[in-house]
Amino acid sequence: MTATDNIQDHGHDHAHDDHGHPSDRSYVMIALLLGFLTAIEIVMFIFEDDLPGAFNKIGLIALMIVKFIIVGGYFMHLKFDDNILTKLFLAGLVLAVGVYWIMLSAFEFSFWNDGYEDTGFWDGQVEFEQRIEDQSS
Amino acid sequence: MASATAVVDEHAGHDDHGHAETNTGISNNKLAMWLFLSSDCLLFGALISSFLLYRTNISDGTEFEGPGEVFDIPFTSLSSFILLMSSLTMVLALSAVNRDDERSGRIWMLCTAFLGMLFIGGQVFEFTEFAGKGLGYTTNTWTSAFYTLTGFHGVHVSVGILMLLGTVFGTRNSGMGKEKSETVELVGLYWHFVDIVWVIIFTVIYLIPIG
Amino acid sequence: MAIIDRPLAIGAGDEAAATADRPLGDLTRPKNSESWRDWLITVDHKKIGIMYGVAAMFFFVIGGAEALLIRLQLATPNGTLLSPEVYNQVFTMHGVTMIFLVIMPLAAAFANYLLPLQIGARDVAFPRLNALSFWVFLFGGLFLNSSWLLGGGADGGWFNYSPNSSVTFSPSHGIDFYALGLQITGIASLVSAINLITTVLNMRPKGMSLFRMPIFTWMNLVVQFLLLFAVPVISVALFELTFDRLFDANFFNTEKGADPLLWQHLFWIFGHPEVYILILPSFGIISEVIPTFSRKPIFGYSFMVFSGIAIGFMGWGVWAHHMFVSGIGPISVAAFSFSTMFIAVPTGVKILNWLATIWGGRLRFTTAMLFAVGVVSMFTIGGLSGVTHSIAPADTQQTDTYYIVAHFHYVIFGGALLGIFSGFYFWWPKMFGYMLNERIGKWNFWLQIVGFNVTFGPMHILGLQGMSRRIDTYDEDFGFEFWNLVATIGSFIIAAGIAIFFYNVAYSRKEWKKAGMPNPGPDPWDARSLEWMTASPTPEHNFDEEIIVESQDEFWHRKYGYDENNNVVRIATAEEVAQDGSNHNVHLPSPSYFPIVLALGLPIVSYGLIYSLWLCIPGAALIIYGFVGWIFEHPDDPNAAHDHHDDHGDSDDPEAVEAGAEDVDVDEVVAEAEEELVAAGAEMESDNG
Ligand code: HEM
Ligand SMILES: [Cu+2]
């Protein structure tokens, strides 16, 4: 919703025409960069066992986000188009990440550990559950 | 007219393919496309989280010991790379069309479609490999979630291929010059979106180690 | 042309000229005519709005009959009218019908009819997609209800919790119909969400900034955003359910270790925004009605807007309050309990604003106003019981009892439906050119509101006494007899009220004609927003010329000014200000066969998925046919375009008003209809050049 708040009337003029566009050459450079990032990802995967687990995951996710931003910003022109498009898209994206993240947390799923393993994600949970059990028996 | 943003400098406002001005300055088509893509985030989000929920849930009594065993990372990396490069050919197509260079525009779009088909071919190959290892759609929660997620993505890619081919062949008579810039741009937006969804799937499903 | 049809605008002439008049050979571009066939091919947002309304009222009668069956069964202990199996189907289909096929489409009816008018536009951004939405919804609804004839309806409650919804526990096809039917209506909602958002953001005339839009438009904008984001969530859940049931997938198969809570989460992530999708349109309606009949501007316009946005926003963070007893763990329960208590705040703001609008106003208690006041009071009761179950320990007692049934009927019937009736009485003259009879209307209102309280009030008590929801009967000595009987009597009072509404429609129409009464004029209520600034019933082209907007409540400000003592004085009559609809030279988007053709394919494919995959082939063929035809068809009849080409001249900004012409994004349609996978060729791009 909030994304729409500040749409003003742009009126009838071409307010956004004054941006430059990347040349074909820079598109190729961007693609090379993307390829390079993918290569890093694969290297990280190969040496997975030699890197600390968290480092690996954080690194891979960071690379993923960078790739996402590059494709969205340059190939999908978000960087050059009206801001409102970015906001609209982010609205969906952030909402998706938010609600599904909360949902998975409610399953006590943790991305950083094995899927289902009980992570005891709040201190005293086990104790609490025990107490409930005691009371009901 | 070519969308206000696609035609950058020349002709602003008075090209003869009259286009109703909009309040946001963005054409209706383009705004609608972005709204759709925004909505699609929640679609893929739900599929990805269903998968994540079940990613270690493979209790089915078969030999299968987890995805690590079946994933062929070098192969999938290659097909991910192919899809990534198809985004490059797509922008080059748009850029050619914006220059009114119809021929290059068509060639790049065909390239894009071709790379997309390679990707789909790879996916089909992967699915058959998995099936050969006894992993059917109904085998366990992991397989159901995996095939559904990647299958939905595959359907999106296929739709994109149809859009590309449709644009290239549907404009044979009329030409695909600058005035088609917005068509190409929208096909491109959809295509890149499908690509970034794969960027996520590739990392989250294939690369991130479990445990 | 092709993937995108450009709006026809001045100068597009030569491009259009070459377009084949017969895109696929057999379905020629239809022309406007006066026959009933017009309705099948129309792309006019007003006709589509009316069709939404008629279809929804049809489903309302079905859903109402189901409700009466439920109440008859429960009127006395050990009722035998319905078997437990049938009872399950009846209450499930009652809920599904009322939510997805009645309230949502009635809201869509008003949104379609009024949004373009209220912002002063010629039509929606994509008229053909708009027609598509309607037909897809209608066929989806019919498909869903056809399950009654094909082995029984869904029987797992409107939320069809897994694993109860698996083939093991529900072997009939009812739940398949539910899953596929809601998938189809979901496509309709998504397409129209994209369409209406684009319309509101892009097609306002000069001066109509977002913060000059009427509250009704605002609330609907919020609703469309909620739909945009909520529909895909339920789509995925329904896909998973469908795949589980039809193709033996394991999303909810507990035998293979699936977690049934996945369904509950996905359902309620959609489900809670959904309840705001139901209520916000009604909030919008009464925010138009109350100021008009209080003769005051809405109190705290920006509070109204922002509280609506806040509700839409917070609605995403409370879903697990439906799952307090499902074992989601203490942290989740605490967090969601907390967030739920907070969501009542923006709702309260709205209620206070309505009260403040009424306060000190010169009130006119027309039927529309009565219904609006009914909403404010009844919704408050429902909202308060909602707050009582936001408190998790209390909810543990209340959940799955009739107390919940009381809550959601107070908000949905007392909030959403009464608001829609208020809208009927308010906008009827605008839509149909005659007024509903006020005297009969008052009967309608009083019977409805009394019946409503007699039916659902006692359910609070029954719930607290411990009567379960979804139970097909109860024993004598539970102490449930009295209030159940009262509730059943109440439900028939409601039915009488609704019957009187239908009678009123027929009676008023006849009387109006017989008495040769004058047209109610553009502005029978002395109202405030732009839809009243054109003739009644609204002419096909909406406005003769573009309205340049200078303030909120533009129409009102054209009628009233201030004298030297700062008193409000009338400066013009409505007739002087309003346009008379006499400009017949406006070029309108041409009707099209393809939306209905394309939509018809969806239920056929769905039957195919259930009964025999072979049937999918003709269904898919129809979809592809509709699709290709759609693409080949120029959005505007080129001949018509040429005829009128020169007539644009008389409005100040022809381009802005002409923008009604239509555009189509192929992949919107396709991607959402993925299950039918439009096969090759569908994308063939035509060309008009
Ligand atoms: C003041 C705001 C509201 C609050 C705090 C609230 C809270 C709740 C809670 C906590 C429940 C779950 C009760 C349970 O199952 O144990 C519930 C159920 C429900 N609410 Fe509300 N609610 C509010 C407004 C609304 C509105 C506006 C609507 C619809 C227009 C609505 C429709 C429903 C429905 C349909 C259910 C029952 C769902 C089911 O189990 O079938 N509520 N509400
Ligand atoms: Cu809720």
Short mmCIF file of C-alpha atoms in Angstrom, two decimals, chain B residues 2-208:
data_model
loop_
_atom_site.label_atom_id
_atom_site.label_comp_id
_atom_site.label_asym_id
_atom_site.label_seq_id
_atom_site.Cartn_x
_atom_site.Cartn_y
_atom_site.Cartn_z
CA ALA B 2 7.00 3.51 -27.31
CA SER B 3 6.88 3.76 -23.61
CA ALA B 4 7.88 7.04 -22.23
CA THR B 5 10.95 5.58 -20.73
CA ALA B 6 12.07 3.40 -23.55
CA VAL B 7 12.47 6.12 -26.02
CA VAL B 8 14.71 8.28 -24.15
CA ASP B 9 15.57 11.39 -25.88
CA GLU B 10 13.91 11.79 -29.20
CA HIS B 11 10.30 12.29 -29.91
CA ALA B 12 9.25 12.65 -26.37
CA GLY B 13 5.57 13.28 -26.36
CA HIS B 14 4.81 13.56 -30.03
CA ASP B 15 5.42 10.35 -31.80
CA ASP B 16 2.55 9.43 -33.96
CA HIS B 17 1.55 6.28 -32.19
CA GLY B 18 -0.54 8.33 -29.89
CA HIS B 19 -0.58 7.10 -26.38
CA ALA B 20 -2.84 8.36 -23.71
CA GLU B 21 -0.87 10.06 -21.05
CA THR B 22 -1.18 8.56 -17.62
CA ASN B 23 -0.97 10.08 -14.18
CA THR B 24 2.12 8.16 -13.23
CA GLY B 25 3.80 8.65 -16.58
CA ILE B 26 4.02 4.89 -16.88
CA SER B 27 1.93 3.20 -19.50
CA ASN B 28 -0.98 1.07 -18.34
CA ASN B 29 0.61 -2.03 -19.81
CA LYS B 30 3.83 -1.58 -18.01
CA LEU B 31 2.23 -0.77 -14.70
CA ALA B 32 0.00 -3.82 -15.02
CA MET B 33 3.00 -6.01 -15.79
CA TRP B 34 4.82 -4.82 -12.71
CA LEU B 35 1.77 -5.37 -10.57
CA PHE B 36 1.57 -8.87 -11.88
CA LEU B 37 5.23 -9.53 -11.18
CA SER B 38 4.83 -8.16 -7.70
CA SER B 39 1.96 -10.53 -7.12
CA ASP B 40 3.96 -13.42 -8.51
CA CYS B 41 6.51 -12.89 -5.73
CA LEU B 42 3.95 -14.25 -3.30
CA LEU B 43 3.25 -17.20 -5.56
CA PHE B 44 6.87 -18.27 -5.72
CA GLY B 45 7.37 -17.37 -2.10
CA ALA B 46 4.71 -19.87 -1.08
CA LEU B 47 6.16 -22.56 -3.29
CA ILE B 48 9.69 -21.97 -2.06
CA SER B 49 8.64 -22.01 1.57
CA SER B 50 6.65 -25.20 1.07
CA PHE B 51 9.81 -26.69 -0.31
CA LEU B 52 11.97 -25.39 2.51
CA LEU B 53 9.59 -26.85 5.04
CA TYR B 54 10.02 -30.27 3.51
CA ARG B 55 13.58 -30.07 2.37
CA THR B 56 14.83 -32.61 4.86
CA ASN B 57 11.61 -34.50 5.13
CA ILE B 58 12.36 -37.56 3.14
CA SER B 59 11.01 -40.27 5.37
CA ASP B 60 9.60 -42.57 2.79
CA GLY B 61 11.43 -45.85 3.24
CA THR B 62 13.24 -45.62 -0.09
CA GLU B 63 16.97 -45.52 -0.53
CA PHE B 64 16.93 -41.81 -1.05
CA GLU B 65 19.19 -40.10 1.40
CA GLY B 66 18.61 -36.50 0.65
CA PRO B 67 19.03 -34.07 -2.15
CA GLY B 68 22.79 -33.98 -1.87
CA GLU B 69 22.78 -37.39 -3.37
CA VAL B 70 20.86 -36.55 -6.51
CA PHE B 71 21.70 -32.96 -7.28
CA ASP B 72 24.17 -32.63 -10.08
CA ILE B 73 25.54 -29.23 -9.26
CA PRO B 74 27.86 -28.78 -12.25
CA PHE B 75 24.98 -29.55 -14.57
CA THR B 76 22.52 -27.26 -12.83
CA SER B 77 25.13 -24.53 -12.66
CA LEU B 78 25.46 -24.73 -16.38
CA SER B 79 21.75 -24.42 -16.97
CA SER B 80 21.53 -21.59 -14.46
CA PHE B 81 24.27 -19.85 -16.35
CA ILE B 82 22.39 -20.35 -19.59
CA LEU B 83 19.29 -18.75 -18.16
CA LEU B 84 21.32 -15.88 -16.82
CA MET B 85 22.82 -15.25 -20.23
CA SER B 86 19.41 -15.34 -21.82
CA SER B 87 18.69 -12.21 -19.82
CA LEU B 88 21.62 -10.59 -21.55
CA THR B 89 20.34 -11.50 -25.01
CA MET B 90 16.97 -10.17 -23.97
CA VAL B 91 18.26 -6.73 -23.07
CA LEU B 92 20.30 -6.67 -26.23
CA ALA B 93 17.12 -7.38 -28.16
CA LEU B 94 15.36 -4.49 -26.49
CA SER B 95 18.26 -2.22 -27.06
CA ALA B 96 18.32 -3.16 -30.75
CA VAL B 97 14.59 -2.53 -31.08
CA ASN B 98 15.00 0.82 -29.42
CA ARG B 99 17.61 1.66 -32.04
CA ASP B 100 15.08 0.59 -34.64
CA ASP B 101 17.44 -2.20 -35.61
CA GLU B 102 14.79 -4.73 -36.36
CA ARG B 103 17.01 -7.50 -37.62
CA SER B 104 19.25 -7.65 -34.58
CA GLY B 105 16.21 -7.36 -32.39
CA ARG B 106 14.72 -10.47 -33.88
CA ILE B 107 17.95 -12.38 -33.74
CA TRP B 108 18.51 -11.58 -30.10
CA MET B 109 14.98 -12.54 -29.23
CA LEU B 110 15.35 -15.84 -31.02
CA CYS B 111 18.60 -16.38 -29.12
CA THR B 112 16.77 -15.71 -25.90
CA ALA B 113 14.06 -18.18 -26.77
CA PHE B 114 16.69 -20.72 -27.74
CA LEU B 115 18.55 -20.35 -24.46
CA GLY B 116 15.25 -20.69 -22.67
CA MET B 117 14.59 -23.92 -24.50
CA LEU B 118 18.01 -25.19 -23.56
CA PHE B 119 17.16 -24.47 -19.97
CA ILE B 120 13.85 -26.31 -20.22
CA GLY B 121 15.63 -29.19 -21.94
CA GLY B 122 18.02 -29.30 -19.02
CA GLN B 123 15.14 -29.38 -16.63
CA VAL B 124 13.49 -32.23 -18.45
CA PHE B 125 16.78 -34.08 -18.40
CA GLU B 126 17.15 -33.47 -14.68
CA PHE B 127 13.64 -34.69 -13.98
CA THR B 128 14.22 -37.89 -15.92
CA GLU B 129 17.47 -38.46 -14.08
CA PHE B 130 15.68 -38.08 -10.76
CA ALA B 131 12.87 -40.32 -11.85
CA GLY B 132 15.46 -42.89 -12.89
CA LYS B 133 16.74 -42.85 -9.35
CA GLY B 134 13.31 -43.73 -8.10
CA LEU B 135 12.21 -40.25 -7.18
CA GLY B 136 8.72 -39.88 -8.51
CA TYR B 137 6.35 -36.99 -7.93
CA THR B 138 4.57 -38.97 -5.25
CA THR B 139 7.59 -40.52 -3.57
CA ASN B 140 7.79 -38.26 -0.55
CA THR B 141 7.09 -34.73 0.57
CA TRP B 142 10.46 -33.59 -0.68
CA THR B 143 9.87 -34.76 -4.23
CA SER B 144 6.34 -33.35 -4.37
CA ALA B 145 7.56 -29.97 -3.21
CA PHE B 146 10.64 -30.04 -5.43
CA TYR B 147 8.85 -30.96 -8.64
CA THR B 148 6.04 -28.55 -7.97
CA LEU B 149 8.37 -25.63 -7.35
CA THR B 150 10.70 -26.26 -10.27
CA GLY B 151 7.73 -27.26 -12.41
CA PHE B 152 6.00 -23.94 -11.81
CA HIS B 153 9.18 -22.18 -12.71
CA GLY B 154 9.48 -24.27 -15.83
CA VAL B 155 5.96 -23.34 -16.84
CA HIS B 156 6.82 -19.69 -16.41
CA VAL B 157 9.87 -20.11 -18.63
CA SER B 158 7.81 -21.90 -21.25
CA VAL B 159 5.23 -19.16 -21.27
CA GLY B 160 8.07 -16.71 -21.73
CA ILE B 161 9.37 -18.67 -24.70
CA LEU B 162 5.93 -18.57 -26.28
CA MET B 163 5.80 -14.84 -25.74
CA LEU B 164 9.18 -14.39 -27.38
CA LEU B 165 8.36 -16.53 -30.38
CA GLY B 166 4.94 -14.97 -30.63
CA THR B 167 6.44 -11.52 -30.77
CA VAL B 168 9.07 -12.45 -33.33
CA PHE B 169 6.77 -14.36 -35.66
CA GLY B 170 3.63 -12.36 -35.06
CA THR B 171 5.29 -9.21 -36.29
CA ARG B 172 6.60 -10.66 -39.51
CA ASN B 173 4.34 -8.51 -41.61
CA SER B 174 4.20 -5.41 -39.56
CA GLY B 175 7.80 -5.18 -38.64
CA MET B 176 9.30 -5.01 -35.22
CA GLY B 177 10.80 -1.61 -35.20
CA LYS B 178 10.92 1.00 -32.60
CA GLU B 179 7.15 1.17 -32.28
CA LYS B 180 7.19 -2.33 -30.88
CA SER B 181 9.59 -1.30 -28.20
CA GLU B 182 7.07 -1.56 -25.43
CA THR B 183 6.00 -5.04 -26.43
CA VAL B 184 9.57 -6.18 -26.34
CA GLU B 185 10.17 -4.39 -23.10
CA LEU B 186 7.28 -6.13 -21.40
CA VAL B 187 8.25 -9.54 -22.65
CA GLY B 188 11.69 -8.73 -21.33
CA LEU B 189 10.42 -7.74 -17.90
CA TYR B 190 8.64 -11.03 -17.59
CA TRP B 191 11.67 -12.89 -18.80
CA HIS B 192 14.06 -11.25 -16.37
CA PHE B 193 11.65 -11.89 -13.54
CA VAL B 194 11.62 -15.57 -14.31
CA ASP B 195 15.37 -15.39 -14.36
CA ILE B 196 15.69 -13.81 -10.92
CA VAL B 197 13.32 -16.36 -9.51
CA TRP B 198 15.75 -18.96 -10.72
CA VAL B 199 18.63 -17.06 -9.15
CA ILE B 200 16.84 -17.59 -5.85
CA ILE B 201 15.89 -21.18 -6.49
CA PHE B 202 19.41 -22.06 -7.55
CA THR B 203 20.94 -20.66 -4.40
CA VAL B 204 18.35 -21.65 -1.88
CA ILE B 205 17.47 -25.06 -3.17
CA TYR B 206 20.61 -26.30 -4.83
CA LEU B 207 23.60 -24.57 -3.35
CA ILE B 208 22.86 -23.91 0.28
#
